[in-house]
Amino acid sequence: MAELRFDGRVAVVTGAGGGLGRQHALALAARGAKVVVNDLGGTLDGSGGTPKAAQAVVDQIRAAGGEAIASGASVTDAVAVQAMVDEAIKTWGRVDILVNNAGILRDKSFTKMTLDDFRLVVEVHLMGAVNCTKAVWEVMRAQNYGRIVMTTSSSGLYGNFGQSNYGAAKMALVGLMQTLSIEGAKNNIRVNCLAPTAATRMTE
């Protein structure tokens, strides 16, 4: 069977400074994709220039002979996300792949959880994915090619104590995926979810 290749494709991976996102970015680059490595590098406001975590992944991709640029855009900031996508198009002329992987945790039992902590997790996981997908959707429609992956979780599918906010946001991504996969079909935009299990910087 031929190796899966993404030569000439451009990928945006959010939350790619570590953990699963980093692995997605490295795997795509190893298969020929040019990659926008997006990560806040530990800040929530997206300020502070190029985040160190993202730049480290970019450096690793470049050292292996690949092409990559870093982005410190917060996925909750639609303007910053659009600027990130615009930069990818300015650099490489297209965006073919989006991996919506950025996320945070604010775990507490529902009794003790504040509405702000609930809202923040939904804002990052769900609205972050919406913002990024919206920014690439018309680009993908125009080129009649797109591949979008959402990172969901068993916490959404089955529940997990102390993760009502995270589980709700992650299950919402499944609903988003189901509808976008229908709407994108005629323009060759495929939308899927992954529900991985891993110990990463976020789970720590």
PDB file of C-alpha atoms in Angstrom:
ATOM      1  CA  MET A   1       0.000   0.000   0.000  1.00  0.00           C
ATOM      2  CA  ALA A   2       1.308   3.458  -0.929  1.00  0.00           C
ATOM      3  CA  GLU A   3       2.368   5.749   1.887  1.00  0.00           C
ATOM      4  CA  LEU A   4      -0.123   8.489   2.747  1.00  0.00           C
ATOM      5  CA  ARG A   5       1.403  11.758   1.492  1.00  0.00           C
ATOM      6  CA  PHE A   6       0.401  15.428   1.773  1.00  0.00           C
ATOM      7  CA  ASP A   7       2.930  16.954  -0.622  1.00  0.00           C
ATOM      8  CA  GLY A   8       1.827  20.435  -1.691  1.00  0.00           C
ATOM      9  CA  ARG A   9      -0.843  20.574   1.046  1.00  0.00           C
ATOM     10  CA  VAL A  10      -0.963  23.219   3.763  1.00  0.00           C
ATOM     11  CA  ALA A  11      -2.123  22.281   7.264  1.00  0.00           C
ATOM     12  CA  VAL A  12      -3.105  24.373  10.281  1.00  0.00           C
ATOM     13  CA  VAL A  13      -2.846  22.560  13.618  1.00  0.00           C
ATOM     14  CA  THR A  14      -4.071  24.308  16.763  1.00  0.00           C
ATOM     15  CA  GLY A  15      -2.728  23.470  20.203  1.00  0.00           C
ATOM     16  CA  ALA A  16       0.332  22.097  18.412  1.00  0.00           C
ATOM     17  CA  GLY A  17       3.045  23.200  20.849  1.00  0.00           C
ATOM     18  CA  GLY A  18       2.874  19.906  22.740  1.00  0.00           C
ATOM     19  CA  GLY A  19       1.006  16.665  23.245  1.00  0.00           C
ATOM     20  CA  LEU A  20      -1.356  15.424  20.549  1.00  0.00           C
ATOM     21  CA  GLY A  21      -1.227  18.607  18.476  1.00  0.00           C
ATOM     22  CA  ARG A  22       2.556  18.411  18.260  1.00  0.00           C
ATOM     23  CA  GLN A  23       2.310  14.817  17.053  1.00  0.00           C
ATOM     24  CA  HIS A  24      -0.269  15.822  14.417  1.00  0.00           C
ATOM     25  CA  ALA A  25       2.004  18.637  13.195  1.00  0.00           C
ATOM     26  CA  LEU A  26       5.107  16.424  13.048  1.00  0.00           C
ATOM     27  CA  ALA A  27       3.243  13.592  11.292  1.00  0.00           C
ATOM     28  CA  LEU A  28       1.764  15.937   8.668  1.00  0.00           C
ATOM     29  CA  ALA A  29       5.141  17.567   8.045  1.00  0.00           C
ATOM     30  CA  ALA A  30       6.855  14.180   7.750  1.00  0.00           C
ATOM     31  CA  ARG A  31       4.364  13.341   5.002  1.00  0.00           C
ATOM     32  CA  GLY A  32       5.093  16.495   3.025  1.00  0.00           C
ATOM     33  CA  ALA A  33       2.593  19.051   4.338  1.00  0.00           C
ATOM     34  CA  LYS A  34       3.557  22.632   5.084  1.00  0.00           C
ATOM     35  CA  VAL A  35       2.359  23.322   8.629  1.00  0.00           C
ATOM     36  CA  VAL A  36       1.125  26.294  10.643  1.00  0.00           C
ATOM     37  CA  VAL A  37       1.970  25.336  14.222  1.00  0.00           C
ATOM     38  CA  ASN A  38      -0.479  27.209  16.457  1.00  0.00           C
ATOM     39  CA  ASP A  39      -0.100  27.376  20.232  1.00  0.00           C
ATOM     40  CA  LEU A  40      -0.433  30.010  22.930  1.00  0.00           C
ATOM     41  CA  GLY A  41       2.578  28.640  24.767  1.00  0.00           C
ATOM     42  CA  GLY A  42       0.866  28.840  28.140  1.00  0.00           C
ATOM     43  CA  THR A  43      -0.892  32.213  27.811  1.00  0.00           C
ATOM     44  CA  LEU A  44      -4.630  32.578  27.419  1.00  0.00           C
ATOM     45  CA  ASP A  45      -4.701  36.008  25.809  1.00  0.00           C
ATOM     46  CA  GLY A  46      -2.570  35.150  22.800  1.00  0.00           C
ATOM     47  CA  SER A  47      -0.201  38.059  23.441  1.00  0.00           C
ATOM     48  CA  GLY A  48       3.564  37.976  23.643  1.00  0.00           C
ATOM     49  CA  GLY A  49       4.618  37.325  20.060  1.00  0.00           C
ATOM     50  CA  THR A  50       5.741  33.928  18.842  1.00  0.00           C
ATOM     51  CA  PRO A  51       5.066  31.303  21.530  1.00  0.00           C
ATOM     52  CA  LYS A  52       8.105  29.231  22.474  1.00  0.00           C
ATOM     53  CA  ALA A  53       6.272  25.891  22.366  1.00  0.00           C
ATOM     54  CA  ALA A  54       5.076  26.451  18.799  1.00  0.00           C
ATOM     55  CA  GLN A  55       8.467  27.733  17.637  1.00  0.00           C
ATOM     56  CA  ALA A  56      10.184  24.647  19.068  1.00  0.00           C
ATOM     57  CA  VAL A  57       7.941  22.413  16.936  1.00  0.00           C
ATOM     58  CA  VAL A  58       8.569  24.618  13.890  1.00  0.00           C
ATOM     59  CA  ASP A  59      12.321  24.308  14.475  1.00  0.00           C
ATOM     60  CA  GLN A  60      12.001  20.526  14.700  1.00  0.00           C
ATOM     61  CA  ILE A  61      10.036  20.362  11.423  1.00  0.00           C
ATOM     62  CA  ARG A  62      12.533  22.610   9.652  1.00  0.00           C
ATOM     63  CA  ALA A  63      15.499  20.617  10.985  1.00  0.00           C
ATOM     64  CA  ALA A  64      13.953  17.529   9.375  1.00  0.00           C
ATOM     65  CA  GLY A  65      13.696  19.361   6.033  1.00  0.00           C
ATOM     66  CA  GLY A  66      10.057  20.450   6.256  1.00  0.00           C
ATOM     67  CA  GLU A  67       8.327  23.811   6.036  1.00  0.00           C
ATOM     68  CA  ALA A  68       6.490  25.369   8.980  1.00  0.00           C
ATOM     69  CA  ILE A  69       5.586  28.684  10.588  1.00  0.00           C
ATOM     70  CA  ALA A  70       4.513  29.447  14.154  1.00  0.00           C
ATOM     71  CA  SER A  71       1.336  31.193  15.258  1.00  0.00           C
ATOM     72  CA  GLY A  72       0.432  32.469  18.708  1.00  0.00           C
ATOM     73  CA  ALA A  73      -3.184  33.288  17.836  1.00  0.00           C
ATOM     74  CA  SER A  74      -5.782  32.446  20.459  1.00  0.00           C
ATOM     75  CA  VAL A  75      -8.493  30.284  18.903  1.00  0.00           C
ATOM     76  CA  THR A  76     -11.043  32.284  20.916  1.00  0.00           C
ATOM     77  CA  ASP A  77     -10.094  35.433  18.975  1.00  0.00           C
ATOM     78  CA  ALA A  78     -11.747  35.252  15.553  1.00  0.00           C
ATOM     79  CA  VAL A  79      -9.745  38.230  14.245  1.00  0.00           C
ATOM     80  CA  ALA A  80      -6.430  36.646  15.284  1.00  0.00           C
ATOM     81  CA  VAL A  81      -7.504  33.315  13.778  1.00  0.00           C
ATOM     82  CA  GLN A  82      -8.359  35.004  10.479  1.00  0.00           C
ATOM     83  CA  ALA A  83      -4.947  36.706  10.511  1.00  0.00           C
ATOM     84  CA  MET A  84      -3.304  33.296  11.060  1.00  0.00           C
ATOM     85  CA  VAL A  85      -5.136  31.817   8.062  1.00  0.00           C
ATOM     86  CA  ASP A  86      -4.337  34.902   5.964  1.00  0.00           C
ATOM     87  CA  GLU A  87      -0.649  34.457   6.841  1.00  0.00           C
ATOM     88  CA  ALA A  88      -0.760  30.810   5.734  1.00  0.00           C
ATOM     89  CA  ILE A  89      -2.319  31.813   2.401  1.00  0.00           C
ATOM     90  CA  LYS A  90       0.171  34.670   1.965  1.00  0.00           C
ATOM     91  CA  THR A  91       3.047  32.252   2.642  1.00  0.00           C
ATOM     92  CA  TRP A  92       1.871  29.165   0.740  1.00  0.00           C
ATOM     93  CA  GLY A  93      -1.208  30.154  -1.279  1.00  0.00           C
ATOM     94  CA  ARG A  94      -3.769  27.782   0.234  1.00  0.00           C
ATOM     95  CA  VAL A  95      -5.056  25.905   3.308  1.00  0.00           C
ATOM     96  CA  ASP A  96      -6.029  22.269   2.830  1.00  0.00           C
ATOM     97  CA  ILE A  97      -6.084  20.741   6.306  1.00  0.00           C
ATOM     98  CA  LEU A  98      -7.278  21.988   9.688  1.00  0.00           C
ATOM     99  CA  VAL A  99      -6.796  20.085  12.925  1.00  0.00           C
ATOM    100  CA  ASN A 100      -8.901  21.676  15.692  1.00  0.00           C
ATOM    101  CA  ASN A 101      -6.949  20.437  18.692  1.00  0.00           C
ATOM    102  CA  ALA A 102      -6.523  23.449  21.017  1.00  0.00           C
ATOM    103  CA  GLY A 103      -7.968  22.917  24.463  1.00  0.00           C
ATOM    104  CA  ILE A 104      -7.825  23.622  28.168  1.00  0.00           C
ATOM    105  CA  LEU A 105      -9.140  22.007  31.329  1.00  0.00           C
ATOM    106  CA  ARG A 106     -10.919  23.602  34.290  1.00  0.00           C
ATOM    107  CA  ASP A 107     -11.967  20.467  36.182  1.00  0.00           C
ATOM    108  CA  LYS A 108     -14.306  20.685  39.172  1.00  0.00           C
ATOM    109  CA  SER A 109     -17.508  18.994  40.190  1.00  0.00           C
ATOM    110  CA  PHE A 110     -20.557  20.766  38.792  1.00  0.00           C
ATOM    111  CA  THR A 111     -21.469  21.857  42.339  1.00  0.00           C
ATOM    112  CA  LYS A 112     -18.193  23.751  42.732  1.00  0.00           C
ATOM    113  CA  MET A 113     -17.721  24.906  39.138  1.00  0.00           C
ATOM    114  CA  THR A 114     -18.211  28.581  38.312  1.00  0.00           C
ATOM    115  CA  LEU A 115     -20.111  29.629  35.210  1.00  0.00           C
ATOM    116  CA  ASP A 116     -16.970  31.441  34.071  1.00  0.00           C
ATOM    117  CA  ASP A 117     -14.979  28.190  34.130  1.00  0.00           C
ATOM    118  CA  PHE A 118     -17.758  26.408  32.256  1.00  0.00           C
ATOM    119  CA  ARG A 119     -17.976  29.170  29.667  1.00  0.00           C
ATOM    120  CA  LEU A 120     -14.187  29.383  29.168  1.00  0.00           C
ATOM    121  CA  VAL A 121     -13.833  25.678  28.359  1.00  0.00           C
ATOM    122  CA  VAL A 122     -16.740  25.835  25.886  1.00  0.00           C
ATOM    123  CA  GLU A 123     -15.237  28.987  24.371  1.00  0.00           C
ATOM    124  CA  VAL A 124     -11.838  27.354  23.750  1.00  0.00           C
ATOM    125  CA  HIS A 125     -12.926  23.874  22.635  1.00  0.00           C
ATOM    126  CA  LEU A 126     -16.177  24.588  20.785  1.00  0.00           C
ATOM    127  CA  MET A 127     -16.014  28.221  19.685  1.00  0.00           C
ATOM    128  CA  GLY A 128     -12.276  27.897  19.048  1.00  0.00           C
ATOM    129  CA  ALA A 129     -13.023  25.113  16.566  1.00  0.00           C
ATOM    130  CA  VAL A 130     -15.871  27.172  15.067  1.00  0.00           C
ATOM    131  CA  ASN A 131     -13.617  30.232  14.646  1.00  0.00           C
ATOM    132  CA  CYS A 132     -10.861  28.239  12.950  1.00  0.00           C
ATOM    133  CA  THR A 133     -13.247  26.289  10.735  1.00  0.00           C
ATOM    134  CA  LYS A 134     -15.085  29.451   9.686  1.00  0.00           C
ATOM    135  CA  ALA A 135     -11.758  31.060   8.730  1.00  0.00           C
ATOM    136  CA  VAL A 136     -10.830  28.213   6.350  1.00  0.00           C
ATOM    137  CA  TRP A 137     -14.272  27.118   5.136  1.00  0.00           C
ATOM    138  CA  GLU A 138     -14.645  29.414   2.101  1.00  0.00           C
ATOM    139  CA  VAL A 139     -11.007  28.811   1.129  1.00  0.00           C
ATOM    140  CA  MET A 140     -11.641  25.061   1.116  1.00  0.00           C
ATOM    141  CA  ARG A 141     -14.938  25.453  -0.766  1.00  0.00           C
ATOM    142  CA  ALA A 142     -13.261  27.564  -3.462  1.00  0.00           C
ATOM    143  CA  GLN A 143     -10.479  25.025  -4.024  1.00  0.00           C
ATOM    144  CA  ASN A 144     -12.868  22.039  -3.756  1.00  0.00           C
ATOM    145  CA  TYR A 145     -10.659  20.344  -1.201  1.00  0.00           C
ATOM    146  CA  GLY A 146     -10.573  20.335   2.578  1.00  0.00           C
ATOM    147  CA  ARG A 147      -9.851  17.990   5.448  1.00  0.00           C
ATOM    148  CA  ILE A 148     -10.948  19.025   8.952  1.00  0.00           C
ATOM    149  CA  VAL A 149     -10.375  17.015  12.112  1.00  0.00           C
ATOM    150  CA  MET A 150     -11.846  17.870  15.520  1.00  0.00           C
ATOM    151  CA  THR A 151     -10.353  16.463  18.712  1.00  0.00           C
ATOM    152  CA  THR A 152     -13.226  15.158  20.817  1.00  0.00           C
ATOM    153  CA  SER A 153     -13.005  12.976  23.930  1.00  0.00           C
ATOM    154  CA  SER A 154     -14.428   9.980  25.751  1.00  0.00           C
ATOM    155  CA  SER A 155     -15.414  12.504  28.445  1.00  0.00           C
ATOM    156  CA  GLY A 156     -18.017  13.817  26.022  1.00  0.00           C
ATOM    157  CA  LEU A 157     -19.084  10.395  24.786  1.00  0.00           C
ATOM    158  CA  TYR A 158     -19.329   8.698  28.197  1.00  0.00           C
ATOM    159  CA  GLY A 159     -18.933  11.400  30.864  1.00  0.00           C
ATOM    160  CA  ASN A 160     -16.228  11.861  33.492  1.00  0.00           C
ATOM    161  CA  PHE A 161     -16.532  13.173  37.038  1.00  0.00           C
ATOM    162  CA  GLY A 162     -15.525  16.828  37.299  1.00  0.00           C
ATOM    163  CA  GLN A 163     -15.652  17.460  33.559  1.00  0.00           C
ATOM    164  CA  SER A 164     -19.173  18.675  32.818  1.00  0.00           C
ATOM    165  CA  ASN A 165     -17.764  21.699  30.971  1.00  0.00           C
ATOM    166  CA  TYR A 166     -15.164  19.709  29.022  1.00  0.00           C
ATOM    167  CA  GLY A 167     -17.553  16.849  28.246  1.00  0.00           C
ATOM    168  CA  ALA A 168     -20.272  19.208  27.022  1.00  0.00           C
ATOM    169  CA  ALA A 169     -17.818  21.078  24.773  1.00  0.00           C
ATOM    170  CA  LYS A 170     -16.316  17.878  23.396  1.00  0.00           C
ATOM    171  CA  MET A 171     -19.716  16.360  22.599  1.00  0.00           C
ATOM    172  CA  ALA A 172     -20.738  19.612  20.908  1.00  0.00           C
ATOM    173  CA  LEU A 173     -17.790  19.128  18.528  1.00  0.00           C
ATOM    174  CA  VAL A 174     -19.318  15.818  17.424  1.00  0.00           C
ATOM    175  CA  GLY A 175     -22.561  17.588  16.523  1.00  0.00           C
ATOM    176  CA  LEU A 176     -20.622  20.287  14.669  1.00  0.00           C
ATOM    177  CA  MET A 177     -18.677  17.623  12.775  1.00  0.00           C
ATOM    178  CA  GLN A 178     -21.816  15.732  11.752  1.00  0.00           C
ATOM    179  CA  THR A 179     -23.451  18.777  10.179  1.00  0.00           C
ATOM    180  CA  LEU A 180     -20.299  20.179   8.556  1.00  0.00           C
ATOM    181  CA  SER A 181     -19.530  16.784   7.004  1.00  0.00           C
ATOM    182  CA  ILE A 182     -22.943  16.966   5.266  1.00  0.00           C
ATOM    183  CA  GLU A 183     -22.566  20.600   4.204  1.00  0.00           C
ATOM    184  CA  GLY A 184     -18.974  20.179   3.001  1.00  0.00           C
ATOM    185  CA  ALA A 185     -19.489  16.997   0.979  1.00  0.00           C
ATOM    186  CA  LYS A 186     -20.318  18.666  -2.337  1.00  0.00           C
ATOM    187  CA  ASN A 187     -17.056  20.647  -2.177  1.00  0.00           C
ATOM    188  CA  ASN A 188     -14.889  17.660  -1.200  1.00  0.00           C
ATOM    189  CA  ILE A 189     -14.493  18.878   2.376  1.00  0.00           C
ATOM    190  CA  ARG A 190     -14.307  15.906   4.739  1.00  0.00           C
ATOM    191  CA  VAL A 191     -14.903  16.539   8.445  1.00  0.00           C
ATOM    192  CA  ASN A 192     -14.158  13.993  11.155  1.00  0.00           C
ATOM    193  CA  CYS A 193     -13.569  13.671  14.895  1.00  0.00           C
ATOM    194  CA  LEU A 194     -10.903  11.772  16.809  1.00  0.00           C
ATOM    195  CA  ALA A 195     -11.425  10.703  20.420  1.00  0.00           C
ATOM    196  CA  PRO A 196      -7.854   9.921  21.560  1.00  0.00           C
ATOM    197  CA  THR A 197      -6.642   8.944  25.005  1.00  0.00           C
ATOM    198  CA  ALA A 198      -3.273  10.333  26.110  1.00  0.00           C
ATOM    199  CA  ALA A 199      -1.360  11.884  28.980  1.00  0.00           C
ATOM    200  CA  THR A 200      -0.218  15.340  27.821  1.00  0.00           C
ATOM    201  CA  ARG A 201       0.691  18.802  29.086  1.00  0.00           C
ATOM    202  CA  MET A 202      -3.016  19.643  29.216  1.00  0.00           C
ATOM    203  CA  THR A 203      -3.966  16.635  31.363  1.00  0.00           C
ATOM    204  CA  GLU A 204      -1.141  17.437  33.779  1.00  0.00           C
TER     205      GLU A 204
END
